[in-house]
Amino acid sequence: MDRIEWHDLPAETRAAVERYMGPVDDARTAPHGVMSRLACTVDARTGRAFVKGTRHDDPQAWVYRHEAKATQLAPRAPRVLWEVDACGWQLYGYEYIEGRYPDLSPGSDDLAALVHTLTAVSRTPWPETLNKKPLHTRWAEFLPEDVASGLRGRALAHTDMSPHNMLMKDADELFLLDWALACPAPAWADTALTIPRLISAGHTPMQAEAIAWEIPAYRAAAPDTLTLFARTVHTAWEAWERTRPMPHRAALTAAARTWATHREEGGLDAAVDGP
């Protein structure tokens, strides 16, 4: 998606934001992410905020409304500070989290904070006031027609566990950003979706599963269901690598393949026993 810079917004839209934040001194476009028409860090008289949004006539405008509502209810997420609807633009201001991307490599001190965040998210029910297709429906083309009951969960799931959607606020607190793809899913879904990220960061499948095993929801899931999920993640990511190629997809698909193969070959038993 082509990004627009802050100073290219209509003057009326910028003025509406300044009614919340005061005069804007500086605005820097975010270096990562591909979904938002506008995504920038804004420095103003009252402080700093992360601002994102799009035009009303954007077919994806509903996603921004959904993201703001999901973020308000999610644990370990930035606060929604304000909403602006002005001159054809819909913008949201989020709490600016000062931090860094986590180190997910083996032995990293950040892994403990990752476990705490995944545990907190896994315990959060999906807010039934939000209407969103559940994960098993989103991935229906990659699943058997008779979807296992274990894949029909109603927990709040982020579903996009890229390290670029994570920030270490301090030594022991990891925040999740960008809740646009949040949907109902099994309580263990985000933990499972993190496993290929850990493998891509240098963990063996057994090491990654041992970290996932620390989250009670993952530990309670049926092994056969997790194996089916691992196979589905690989199938989906492999398809998207062909149909929606992006620079990072090949490495993630390879990691998902490694995880699925590990589970299908019986490696889960070693993970269950721990490192």
XYZ file of N, CA and C in Angstrom:
825
model
N 0.835 -1.185 0.000
C 0.000 0.000 0.000
C 0.881 1.250 0.000
N 0.535 2.218 -0.862
C 1.296 3.462 -0.911
C 1.006 4.291 0.332
N 2.053 4.733 0.975
C 1.915 5.547 2.182
C 1.744 7.019 1.830
N 1.044 7.739 2.678
C 0.937 9.180 2.577
C 1.667 9.780 3.774
N 2.331 10.887 3.561
C 3.036 11.556 4.648
C 2.072 12.454 5.415
N 2.411 12.726 6.668
C 1.583 13.572 7.521
C 1.260 14.906 6.856
N 2.268 15.564 6.282
C 2.063 16.912 5.736
C 1.224 16.900 4.455
N 0.969 15.692 3.902
C 0.117 15.590 2.712
C -1.356 15.392 3.055
N -1.664 15.216 4.332
C -3.064 15.132 4.753
C -3.748 16.479 4.544
N -5.074 16.476 4.351
C -5.787 17.756 4.272
C -5.580 18.579 5.547
N -5.513 19.879 5.391
C -5.277 20.762 6.540
C -6.347 20.570 7.607
N -7.597 20.338 7.187
C -8.686 20.154 8.157
C -8.476 18.882 8.980
N -7.952 17.832 8.344
C -7.696 16.578 9.051
C -6.585 16.777 10.080
N -5.514 17.442 9.675
C -4.407 17.706 10.606
C -4.869 18.587 11.767
N -5.729 19.544 11.464
C -6.237 20.420 12.524
C -7.083 19.645 13.525
N -7.838 18.661 13.051
C -8.665 17.847 13.948
C -7.784 17.056 14.911
N -6.659 16.527 14.420
C -5.725 15.821 15.297
C -5.124 16.781 16.307
N -4.789 17.980 15.875
C -4.155 18.952 16.768
C -5.102 19.430 17.858
N -6.408 19.263 17.653
C -7.340 19.598 18.738
C -7.163 18.641 19.921
N -6.656 17.440 19.659
C -6.342 16.494 20.730
C -4.912 16.647 21.232
N -3.999 16.918 20.312
C -2.578 16.830 20.651
C -1.873 18.174 20.765
N -2.520 19.228 20.312
C -1.814 20.504 20.241
C -1.005 20.578 18.955
N -0.347 21.704 18.716
C 0.428 21.868 17.478
C 1.452 20.744 17.296
N 1.502 20.189 16.081
C 2.428 19.102 15.772
C 3.783 19.672 15.384
N 4.824 19.213 16.061
C 6.179 19.677 15.782
C 6.885 18.797 14.759
N 6.564 17.501 14.772
C 7.268 16.583 13.890
C 6.415 15.338 13.675
N 6.546 14.706 12.507
C 5.842 13.453 12.206
C 6.748 12.600 11.333
N 6.957 11.358 11.767
C 7.880 10.458 11.070
C 7.125 9.192 10.645
N 7.151 8.912 9.364
C 6.464 7.742 8.822
C 7.107 6.458 9.321
N 6.289 5.473 9.693
C 6.787 4.202 10.215
C 7.562 3.453 9.138
N 8.707 2.856 9.500
C 9.510 2.150 8.507
C 9.002 0.757 8.176
N 8.152 0.177 9.042
C 7.682 -1.191 8.838
C 6.167 -1.211 8.697
N 5.679 -2.334 8.192
C 4.240 -2.494 8.016
C 3.829 -2.116 6.601
N 2.782 -2.766 6.120
C 2.368 -2.547 4.733
C 0.877 -2.233 4.608
N 0.146 -2.214 5.705
C -1.310 -2.159 5.596
C -1.883 -0.750 5.668
N -1.241 0.175 6.367
C -1.866 1.459 6.649
C -1.494 2.527 5.624
N -2.509 3.265 5.180
C -2.265 4.379 4.271
C -1.440 5.451 4.966
N -1.793 5.726 6.221
C -1.006 6.649 7.047
C -0.566 5.893 8.291
N 0.719 5.938 8.597
C 1.239 5.324 9.819
C 2.480 6.108 10.212
N 2.353 6.888 11.271
C 3.475 7.748 11.632
C 3.497 8.041 13.129
N 4.672 8.374 13.608
C 4.847 8.840 14.981
C 4.764 10.360 14.974
N 3.868 10.891 15.783
C 3.611 12.335 15.805
C 4.070 12.907 17.140
N 4.906 13.936 17.078
C 5.333 14.675 18.268
C 4.591 15.998 18.298
N 3.924 16.253 19.412
C 3.133 17.480 19.532
C 3.294 18.063 20.932
N 2.610 19.156 21.164
C 2.756 19.878 22.425
C 2.388 19.019 23.631
N 1.378 18.145 23.472
C 0.928 17.332 24.610
C 1.670 16.009 24.731
N 2.570 15.716 23.793
C 3.309 14.467 23.873
C 3.409 13.786 22.529
N 3.560 12.494 22.562
C 3.816 11.698 21.362
C 2.725 10.643 21.207
N 2.347 10.361 19.970
C 1.362 9.312 19.680
C 1.726 8.642 18.370
N 1.252 7.410 18.224
C 1.380 6.726 16.941
C 0.036 6.860 16.247
N 0.043 7.413 15.045
C -1.190 7.734 14.330
C -1.281 6.880 13.078
N -2.442 6.256 12.888
C -2.640 5.452 11.681
C -4.071 5.621 11.196
N -4.269 5.406 9.914
C -5.608 5.543 9.369
C -5.613 5.542 7.859
N -6.780 5.847 7.290
C -6.942 5.808 5.843
C -8.116 6.684 5.436
N -8.378 6.761 4.137
C -9.509 7.535 3.630
C -10.812 6.757 3.837
N -11.912 7.497 3.932
C -13.218 6.855 4.099
C -13.546 5.919 2.948
N -13.100 6.282 1.730
C -13.459 5.479 0.565
C -12.535 4.281 0.349
N -11.603 4.061 1.259
C -10.750 2.881 1.197
C -11.600 1.659 1.552
N -11.630 0.622 0.711
C -12.430 -0.570 1.028
C -12.025 -1.227 2.353
N -10.793 -0.943 2.817
C -10.319 -1.535 4.064
C -10.516 -0.611 5.273
N -11.291 0.451 5.120
C -11.469 1.397 6.229
C -12.049 0.716 7.473
N -12.891 -0.295 7.265
C -13.499 -0.994 8.401
C -12.441 -1.666 9.266
N -11.307 -2.055 8.666
C -10.253 -2.738 9.408
C -9.707 -1.844 10.522
N -9.607 -0.551 10.261
C -9.062 0.375 11.250
C -10.009 0.513 12.436
N -11.316 0.528 12.150
C -12.299 0.571 13.242
C -12.216 -0.712 14.062
N -12.128 -1.823 13.368
C -12.019 -3.110 14.066
C -10.756 -3.152 14.922
N -9.642 -2.704 14.367
C -8.389 -2.758 15.107
C -8.468 -1.926 16.385
N -9.043 -0.740 16.292
C -9.138 0.118 17.475
C -9.983 -0.547 18.561
N -11.083 -1.171 18.177
C -11.943 -1.832 19.161
C -11.239 -3.036 19.780
N -10.543 -3.823 18.953
C -9.827 -4.980 19.484
C -8.696 -4.550 20.404
N -7.993 -3.506 20.018
C -6.865 -3.026 20.818
C -7.316 -2.558 22.195
N -8.489 -1.923 22.250
C -8.994 -1.427 23.527
C -9.232 -2.559 24.523
N -9.491 -3.762 24.022
C -9.828 -4.894 24.887
C -8.673 -5.867 25.081
N -7.592 -5.666 24.341
C -6.487 -6.620 24.361
C -5.510 -6.314 25.496
N -4.936 -7.353 26.094
C -3.880 -7.138 27.073
C -2.567 -6.869 26.362
N -1.633 -6.241 27.055
C -0.306 -5.972 26.502
C -0.404 -5.261 25.155
N -1.303 -4.265 25.076
C -1.501 -3.494 23.846
C -1.476 -2.009 24.178
N -1.089 -1.157 23.223
C -1.114 0.285 23.482
C -2.550 0.775 23.641
N -2.724 1.834 24.416
C -4.057 2.414 24.614
C -4.477 3.195 23.368
N -5.782 3.178 23.066
C -6.337 4.030 22.013
C -6.639 5.379 22.657
N -6.019 6.436 22.151
C -6.114 7.758 22.778
C -7.245 8.604 22.220
N -7.463 8.516 20.917
C -8.503 9.325 20.289
C -8.813 8.800 18.888
N -9.962 9.272 18.359
C -10.382 8.947 16.996
C -10.766 10.238 16.297
N -10.335 10.399 15.053
C -10.631 11.605 14.280
C -11.296 11.202 12.975
N -12.364 11.907 12.622
C -13.075 11.699 11.370
C -13.241 13.082 10.745
N -12.378 13.407 9.775
C -12.390 14.767 9.251
C -11.897 14.812 7.810
N -12.621 15.524 6.976
C -12.232 15.808 5.594
C -11.902 14.522 4.815
N -12.737 13.513 5.020
C -12.578 12.290 4.253
C -11.569 11.312 4.802
N -11.003 11.607 5.993
C -9.993 10.723 6.578
C -10.441 10.239 7.952
N -10.113 8.991 8.229
C -10.417 8.346 9.506
C -9.087 7.973 10.143
N -8.764 8.622 11.269
C -7.471 8.415 11.916
C -7.656 7.996 13.370
N -6.680 7.211 13.867
C -6.680 6.775 15.259
C -5.323 7.087 15.876
N -5.374 7.621 17.090
C -4.147 7.889 17.829
C -3.951 6.834 18.903
N -2.772 6.204 18.898
C -2.444 5.161 19.859
C -1.312 5.622 20.780
N -1.357 5.132 21.985
C -0.264 5.358 22.916
C 1.063 4.993 22.249
N 2.038 5.864 22.345
C 3.355 5.567 21.791
C 4.136 4.756 22.816
N 4.575 3.578 22.403
C 5.347 2.712 23.292
C 6.830 2.889 22.970
N 7.562 3.394 23.923
C 9.008 3.551 23.753
C 9.662 2.205 24.025
N 10.322 1.661 23.039
C 10.915 0.344 23.248
C 11.714 -0.111 22.044
N 11.975 -1.392 22.007
C 12.767 -2.000 20.933
C 12.131 -3.328 20.552
N 12.452 -3.796 19.365
C 11.982 -5.111 18.963
C 12.669 -6.175 19.819
N 11.956 -7.237 20.166
C 12.561 -8.260 21.021
C 13.574 -9.120 20.268
N 14.468 -9.678 21.021
C 15.413 -10.670 20.514
C 14.815 -12.042 20.793
N 14.431 -12.759 19.770
C 13.779 -14.059 19.935
C 14.747 -15.227 19.755
N 16.037 -14.954 19.705
C 17.017 -16.011 19.486
C 17.201 -16.861 20.742
N 17.760 -18.056 20.601
C 17.967 -18.936 21.765
C 18.786 -18.255 22.848
N 18.331 -18.403 24.100
C 19.041 -17.843 25.236
C 18.733 -16.395 25.530
N 17.904 -15.739 24.713
C 17.597 -14.327 24.920
C 16.820 -14.104 26.214
N 17.135 -13.034 26.912
C 16.391 -12.654 28.117
C 14.968 -12.220 27.786
N 14.689 -11.888 26.523
C 13.364 -11.409 26.141
C 12.334 -12.533 26.058
N 12.778 -13.769 26.050
C 11.843 -14.886 25.885
C 10.893 -15.023 27.069
N 11.355 -14.676 28.259
C 10.476 -14.755 29.435
C 9.311 -13.776 29.294
N 9.593 -12.571 28.794
C 8.531 -11.583 28.592
C 7.573 -12.043 27.499
N 8.102 -12.697 26.470
C 7.248 -13.239 25.414
C 6.277 -14.259 25.997
N 6.756 -15.136 26.852
C 5.897 -16.147 27.484
C 4.803 -15.486 28.315
N 5.156 -14.456 29.074
C 4.165 -13.763 29.899
C 3.073 -13.120 29.036
N 3.483 -12.511 27.927
C 2.506 -11.862 27.049
C 1.611 -12.886 26.373
N 2.181 -13.950 25.860
C 1.370 -14.990 25.228
C 0.391 -15.614 26.218
N 0.817 -15.765 27.456
C -0.077 -16.311 28.487
C -1.240 -15.362 28.745
N -0.939 -14.053 28.856
C -1.996 -13.062 29.106
C -3.001 -13.023 27.962
N -2.515 -13.031 26.727
C -3.412 -12.995 25.573
C -4.253 -14.268 25.519
N -3.667 -15.400 25.807
C -4.393 -16.675 25.725
C -5.563 -16.741 26.702
N -5.512 -15.951 27.750
C -6.566 -15.964 28.771
C -7.678 -14.951 28.497
N -7.606 -14.244 27.359
C -8.562 -13.187 27.057
C -9.634 -13.694 26.099
N -10.910 -13.679 26.503
C -11.970 -14.147 25.604
C -12.210 -13.154 24.472
N -12.698 -13.686 23.366
C -13.058 -12.811 22.258
C -14.267 -11.959 22.658
N -14.211 -10.626 22.422
C -15.361 -9.772 22.743
C -16.483 -9.987 21.731
N -17.571 -10.568 22.158
C -18.630 -10.959 21.231
C -19.340 -9.750 20.619
N -19.039 -8.541 21.106
C -19.580 -7.338 20.464
C -18.882 -7.053 19.144
N -17.726 -7.680 18.907
C -16.993 -7.502 17.655
C -17.322 -8.656 16.706
N -17.709 -8.303 15.497
C -18.058 -9.308 14.497
C -16.863 -9.524 13.569
N -16.236 -10.688 13.669
C -15.083 -11.002 12.831
C -15.053 -12.508 12.575
N -14.721 -12.881 11.350
C -14.610 -14.305 11.038
C -13.568 -14.957 11.935
N -13.872 -16.131 12.493
C -12.868 -16.832 13.299
C -11.740 -17.360 12.418
N -10.640 -17.700 13.049
C -9.443 -18.111 12.322
C -9.705 -19.330 11.447
N -10.480 -20.305 11.955
C -10.703 -21.508 11.151
C -11.516 -21.209 9.897
N -12.323 -20.145 9.912
C -13.053 -19.733 8.708
C -12.132 -18.978 7.764
N -11.280 -18.133 8.311
C -10.312 -17.401 7.492
C -9.427 -18.360 6.706
N -9.089 -19.485 7.326
C -8.194 -20.462 6.695
C -8.945 -21.674 6.141
N -10.242 -21.521 5.852
C -11.079 -22.662 5.454
C -10.523 -23.399 4.244
N -9.933 -22.694 3.290
C -9.449 -23.350 2.070
C -8.259 -24.276 2.343
N -7.632 -24.125 3.511
C -6.468 -24.941 3.835
C -6.785 -26.048 4.844
N -8.034 -26.110 5.284
C -8.436 -27.073 6.305
C -9.395 -28.108 5.724
N -9.480 -29.279 6.344
C -10.491 -30.253 5.907
C -11.891 -29.711 6.166
N -12.861 -30.207 5.399
C -14.232 -29.704 5.534
C -14.762 -29.895 6.950
N -14.449 -31.023 7.556
C -14.892 -31.296 8.923
C -13.824 -30.762 9.884
N -13.936 -29.482 10.215
C -12.914 -28.828 11.030
C -12.955 -29.371 12.450
N -11.797 -29.741 12.951
C -11.714 -30.266 14.318
C -12.239 -29.238 15.316
N -12.962 -29.729 16.318
C -13.547 -28.819 17.307
C -12.476 -28.005 18.013
N -11.274 -28.557 18.150
C -10.208 -27.833 18.818
C -9.743 -26.594 18.085
N -10.126 -26.463 16.802
C -9.753 -25.277 16.025
C -10.833 -24.200 16.050
N -11.910 -24.445 16.786
C -13.046 -23.524 16.783
C -13.093 -22.665 18.048
N -11.960 -22.249 18.560
C -11.922 -21.496 19.803
C -12.470 -20.088 19.688
N -12.787 -19.498 20.842
C -13.342 -18.139 20.889
C -12.515 -17.257 21.818
N -11.204 -17.415 21.763
C -10.320 -16.511 22.510
C -9.900 -15.371 21.591
N -9.447 -14.284 22.189
C -8.908 -13.167 21.421
C -7.519 -13.553 20.923
N -7.322 -13.495 19.612
C -6.019 -13.842 19.038
C -5.531 -12.708 18.143
N -4.269 -12.387 18.268
C -3.644 -11.338 17.458
C -3.423 -11.844 16.036
N -2.839 -13.002 15.867
C -2.621 -13.786 14.644
C -1.504 -13.298 13.726
N -0.841 -12.208 14.058
C 0.274 -11.732 13.217
C 1.489 -11.534 14.112
N 2.140 -12.642 14.444
C 3.156 -12.626 15.491
C 4.559 -12.289 14.980
N 4.634 -11.350 14.080
C 5.930 -10.856 13.613
C 6.637 -10.126 14.741
N 7.958 -10.277 14.873
C 8.691 -9.490 15.872
C 8.539 -7.986 15.665
N 8.204 -7.558 14.445
C 7.979 -6.131 14.194
C 6.646 -5.655 14.768
N 5.810 -6.600 15.224
C 4.580 -6.245 15.928
C 4.744 -6.380 17.435
N 5.982 -6.520 17.896
C 6.282 -6.657 19.312
C 7.262 -5.561 19.734
N 7.092 -5.062 20.939
C 8.045 -4.092 21.479
C 8.339 -4.425 22.936
N 9.604 -4.446 23.275
C 10.016 -4.559 24.670
C 9.989 -3.167 25.277
N 9.027 -2.939 26.172
C 8.926 -1.622 26.806
C 10.019 -1.437 27.836
N 10.331 -2.496 28.538
C 11.447 -2.492 29.486
C 12.005 -3.912 29.523
N 12.754 -4.231 30.523
C 13.441 -5.526 30.532
C 12.496 -6.716 30.637
N 11.268 -6.510 31.124
C 10.393 -7.670 31.342
C 8.954 -7.461 30.881
N 8.702 -6.518 29.977
C 7.339 -6.263 29.513
C 7.323 -6.154 27.995
N 6.621 -7.088 27.346
C 6.538 -7.120 25.891
C 5.120 -6.746 25.466
N 5.007 -5.732 24.604
C 3.723 -5.275 24.085
C 3.511 -5.814 22.674
N 2.243 -6.073 22.329
C 1.866 -6.444 20.967
C 1.185 -5.258 20.297
N 1.644 -4.917 19.098
C 1.105 -3.812 18.325
C 0.308 -4.348 17.136
N -0.412 -3.452 16.471
C -1.075 -3.774 15.200
C -2.036 -4.957 15.321
N -3.199 -4.700 15.893
C -4.203 -5.744 16.110
C -5.228 -5.820 14.980
N -4.857 -5.390 13.779
C -5.800 -5.349 12.662
C -6.314 -6.736 12.276
N -5.507 -7.771 12.454
C -5.900 -9.119 12.059
C -6.464 -9.932 13.228
N -6.765 -9.283 14.331
C -7.310 -9.987 15.493
C -8.633 -10.654 15.135
N -8.826 -11.869 15.672
C -10.050 -12.605 15.392
C -10.248 -13.677 16.464
N -11.430 -14.292 16.520
C -11.630 -15.401 17.455
C -10.816 -16.613 16.996
N -10.205 -17.293 17.960
C -9.353 -18.437 17.649
C -9.147 -19.256 18.912
N -8.558 -20.436 18.810
C -8.210 -21.188 20.023
C -7.273 -20.373 20.901
N -7.357 -20.587 22.199
C -6.546 -19.808 23.139
C -5.048 -19.978 22.901
N -4.669 -21.068 22.262
C -3.250 -21.349 22.031
C -2.761 -20.859 20.668
N -3.634 -20.228 19.880
C -3.303 -19.914 18.483
C -2.088 -18.995 18.356
N -2.046 -17.915 19.132
C -0.910 -17.003 19.013
C 0.392 -17.673 19.426
N 0.330 -18.528 20.426
C 1.525 -19.269 20.830
C 1.995 -20.157 19.690
N 1.062 -20.873 19.070
C 1.421 -21.745 17.951
C 1.986 -20.951 16.784
N 1.401 -19.799 16.506
C 1.874 -18.971 15.395
C 3.238 -18.341 15.684
N 3.633 -18.341 16.949
C 4.947 -17.813 17.319
C 6.045 -18.847 17.091
N 5.687 -20.123 17.081
C 6.699 -21.176 16.957
C 7.531 -21.038 15.680
N 6.928 -20.831 14.489
C 7.778 -20.638 13.307
C 8.667 -19.396 13.419
N 8.193 -18.379 14.106
C 9.024 -17.183 14.311
C 10.248 -17.532 15.159
N 10.061 -18.367 16.170
C 11.182 -18.789 17.015
C 12.159 -19.655 16.215
N 11.620 -20.536 15.395
C 12.485 -21.368 14.559
C 13.271 -20.491 13.589
N 12.600 -19.506 13.003
C 13.278 -18.591 12.087
C 14.368 -17.791 12.799
N 14.196 -17.580 14.120
C 15.185 -16.833 14.909
C 16.336 -17.706 15.396
N 16.306 -19.004 15.060
C 17.445 -19.858 15.397
C 17.157 -21.028 16.314
N 15.934 -21.161 16.817
C 15.587 -22.285 17.686
C 15.384 -23.549 16.859
N 15.686 -24.673 17.448
C 15.259 -25.934 16.857
C 13.754 -26.073 17.114
N 13.068 -26.922 16.345
C 11.646 -27.131 16.626
C 11.400 -27.574 18.068
N 12.287 -28.419 18.605
C 12.111 -28.884 19.982
C 12.246 -27.732 20.969
N 13.210 -26.851 20.734
C 13.389 -25.693 21.622
C 12.175 -24.766 21.541
N 11.684 -24.528 20.334
C 10.524 -23.650 20.162
C 9.293 -24.236 20.839
N 9.084 -25.551 20.692
C 7.944 -26.202 21.343
C 8.082 -26.148 22.866
N 9.295 -26.247 23.370
C 9.499 -26.194 24.822
C 9.096 -24.826 25.373
N 9.363 -23.762 24.613
C 8.927 -22.419 25.031
C 7.402 -22.339 24.984
N 6.811 -22.842 23.907
C 5.350 -22.829 23.796
C 4.696 -23.610 24.925
N 5.339 -24.679 25.357
C 4.820 -25.537 26.413
C 4.681 -24.790 27.736
N 5.369 -23.658 27.880
C 5.257 -22.867 29.108
C 3.927 -22.133 29.198
N 3.212 -22.013 28.087
C 1.914 -21.332 28.091
C 0.836 -22.391 28.361
N 0.089 -22.264 29.459
C -0.878 -23.310 29.830
C -1.857 -23.684 28.723
N -2.337 -22.708 27.953
C -3.311 -23.010 26.901
C -2.715 -23.918 25.835
N -1.462 -23.714 25.516
C -0.807 -24.576 24.529
C -0.593 -25.971 25.108
N -0.198 -26.010 26.358
C 0.059 -27.288 27.028
C -1.215 -28.126 27.097
N -2.375 -27.469 27.166
C -3.645 -28.179 27.304
C -4.239 -28.623 25.969
N -3.685 -28.145 24.864
C -4.250 -28.462 23.552
C -3.969 -29.912 23.165
N -4.871 -30.493 22.416
C -4.698 -31.867 21.948
C -3.541 -31.926 20.950
N -2.609 -32.845 21.124
C -1.463 -32.941 20.205
C -1.871 -33.072 18.740
N -2.891 -33.876 18.442
C -3.311 -34.048 17.056
C -3.820 -32.737 16.460
N -4.484 -31.941 17.284
C -4.983 -30.653 16.813
C -3.823 -29.705 16.507
N -2.818 -29.709 17.367
C -1.650 -28.858 17.129
C -0.906 -29.291 15.869
N -0.817 -30.584 15.633
C -0.154 -31.073 14.427
C -0.928 -30.657 13.182
N -2.256 -30.755 13.235
C -3.083 -30.288 12.126
C -2.875 -28.794 11.909
N -2.799 -28.036 12.987
C -2.607 -26.590 12.874
C -1.247 -26.289 12.246
N -0.201 -26.988 12.685
C 1.131 -26.777 12.122
C 1.128 -27.051 10.619
N 0.471 -28.124 10.216
C 0.368 -28.458 8.795
C -0.393 -27.371 8.037
N -1.445 -26.837 8.662
C -2.249 -25.795 8.022
C -1.460 -24.507 7.861
N -0.706 -24.125 8.897
C 0.123 -22.924 8.810
C 1.098 -23.055 7.645
N 1.755 -24.211 7.536
C 2.705 -24.413 6.443
C 2.012 -24.327 5.089
N 0.874 -24.981 4.956
C 0.146 -24.970 3.681
C -0.279 -23.559 3.302
N -0.804 -22.819 4.284
C -1.260 -21.453 4.016
C -0.097 -20.549 3.639
N 0.966 -20.595 4.420
C 2.101 -19.706 4.147
C 2.776 -20.063 2.829
N 2.811 -21.340 2.472
C 3.381 -21.750 1.197
C 2.543 -21.207 0.043
N 1.221 -21.252 0.196
C 0.332 -20.717 -0.837
C 0.507 -19.212 -0.980
N 0.588 -18.507 0.157
C 0.730 -17.058 0.104
C 2.099 -16.637 -0.439
N 3.106 -17.483 -0.230
C 4.420 -17.176 -0.807
C 4.335 -17.167 -2.330
N 3.487 -18.048 -2.890
C 3.319 -18.089 -4.346
C 2.420 -16.972 -4.845
N 1.313 -16.732 -4.137
C 0.305 -15.803 -4.653
C 0.485 -14.363 -4.189
N 1.123 -14.186 -3.032
C 1.353 -12.837 -2.496
C 2.812 -12.720 -2.062
N 3.749 -12.832 -2.991
C 5.164 -12.861 -2.606
C 5.613 -11.577 -1.924
N 6.372 -11.761 -0.847
C 7.000 -10.657 -0.124
C 8.366 -11.146 0.339
N 9.315 -10.243 0.559
C 10.691 -10.659 0.853
C 10.839 -11.609 2.036
N 9.976 -11.474 3.054
C 10.145 -12.272 4.269
C 9.467 -13.635 4.207
N 8.648 -13.903 3.193
C 7.800 -15.088 3.210
C 8.586 -16.394 3.092
N 9.644 -16.425 2.280
C 10.364 -17.674 2.050
C 10.933 -18.237 3.347
N 11.549 -17.381 4.153
C 12.145 -17.846 5.411
C 11.067 -18.338 6.367
N 9.932 -17.656 6.424
C 8.852 -18.076 7.316
C 8.231 -19.387 6.855
N 8.056 -19.536 5.546
C 7.508 -20.784 5.024
C 8.429 -21.947 5.350
N 9.723 -21.736 5.218
C 10.688 -22.784 5.554
C 10.606 -23.146 7.030
N 10.454 -22.143 7.896
C 10.338 -22.410 9.334
C 9.050 -23.169 9.640
N 7.950 -22.786 8.989
C 6.680 -23.492 9.191
C 6.788 -24.933 8.713
N 7.482 -25.158 7.610
C 7.692 -26.527 7.107
C 8.486 -27.355 8.114
N 9.502 -26.749 8.684
C 10.325 -27.441 9.681
C 9.491 -27.840 10.891
N 8.636 -26.931 11.348
C 7.780 -27.224 12.499
C 6.788 -28.338 12.185
N 6.110 -28.233 11.033
C 5.114 -29.246 10.667
C 5.768 -30.623 10.527
N 6.929 -30.668 9.909
C 7.635 -31.939 9.746
C 8.027 -32.524 11.104
N 8.499 -31.668 11.985
C 8.880 -32.096 13.332
C 7.704 -32.762 14.045
N 6.528 -32.147 13.965
C 5.360 -32.705 14.647
C 4.878 -33.977 13.961
N 4.868 -33.985 12.653
C 4.380 -35.155 11.930
C 5.290 -36.373 12.109
N 6.559 -36.107 12.379
C 7.514 -37.207 12.579
C 7.623 -37.649 14.039
N 6.751 -37.070 14.883
C 6.723 -37.506 16.266
C 7.596 -36.723 17.199
N 8.133 -35.590 16.755
C 8.996 -34.791 17.619
C 8.282 -34.152 18.777
N 6.942 -34.152 18.734
C 6.188 -33.520 19.821
C 6.409 -34.211 21.153
N 6.687 -35.499 21.143
C 6.873 -36.195 22.417
C 8.067 -35.653 23.184
N 9.138 -35.318 22.465
C 10.309 -34.745 23.121
C 10.000 -33.373 23.660
N 9.194 -32.612 22.919
C 8.845 -31.268 23.389
C 8.003 -31.331 24.655
N 7.090 -32.311 24.699
C 6.227 -32.459 25.872
C 7.060 -32.746 27.124
N 8.102 -33.505 26.945
C 8.949 -33.832 28.095
C 9.822 -32.665 28.545
N 9.864 -31.607 27.708
C 10.650 -30.414 28.067
C 12.077 -30.555 27.594
N 12.864 -29.452 27.707
C 14.227 -29.466 27.225
C 15.116 -30.401 28.062
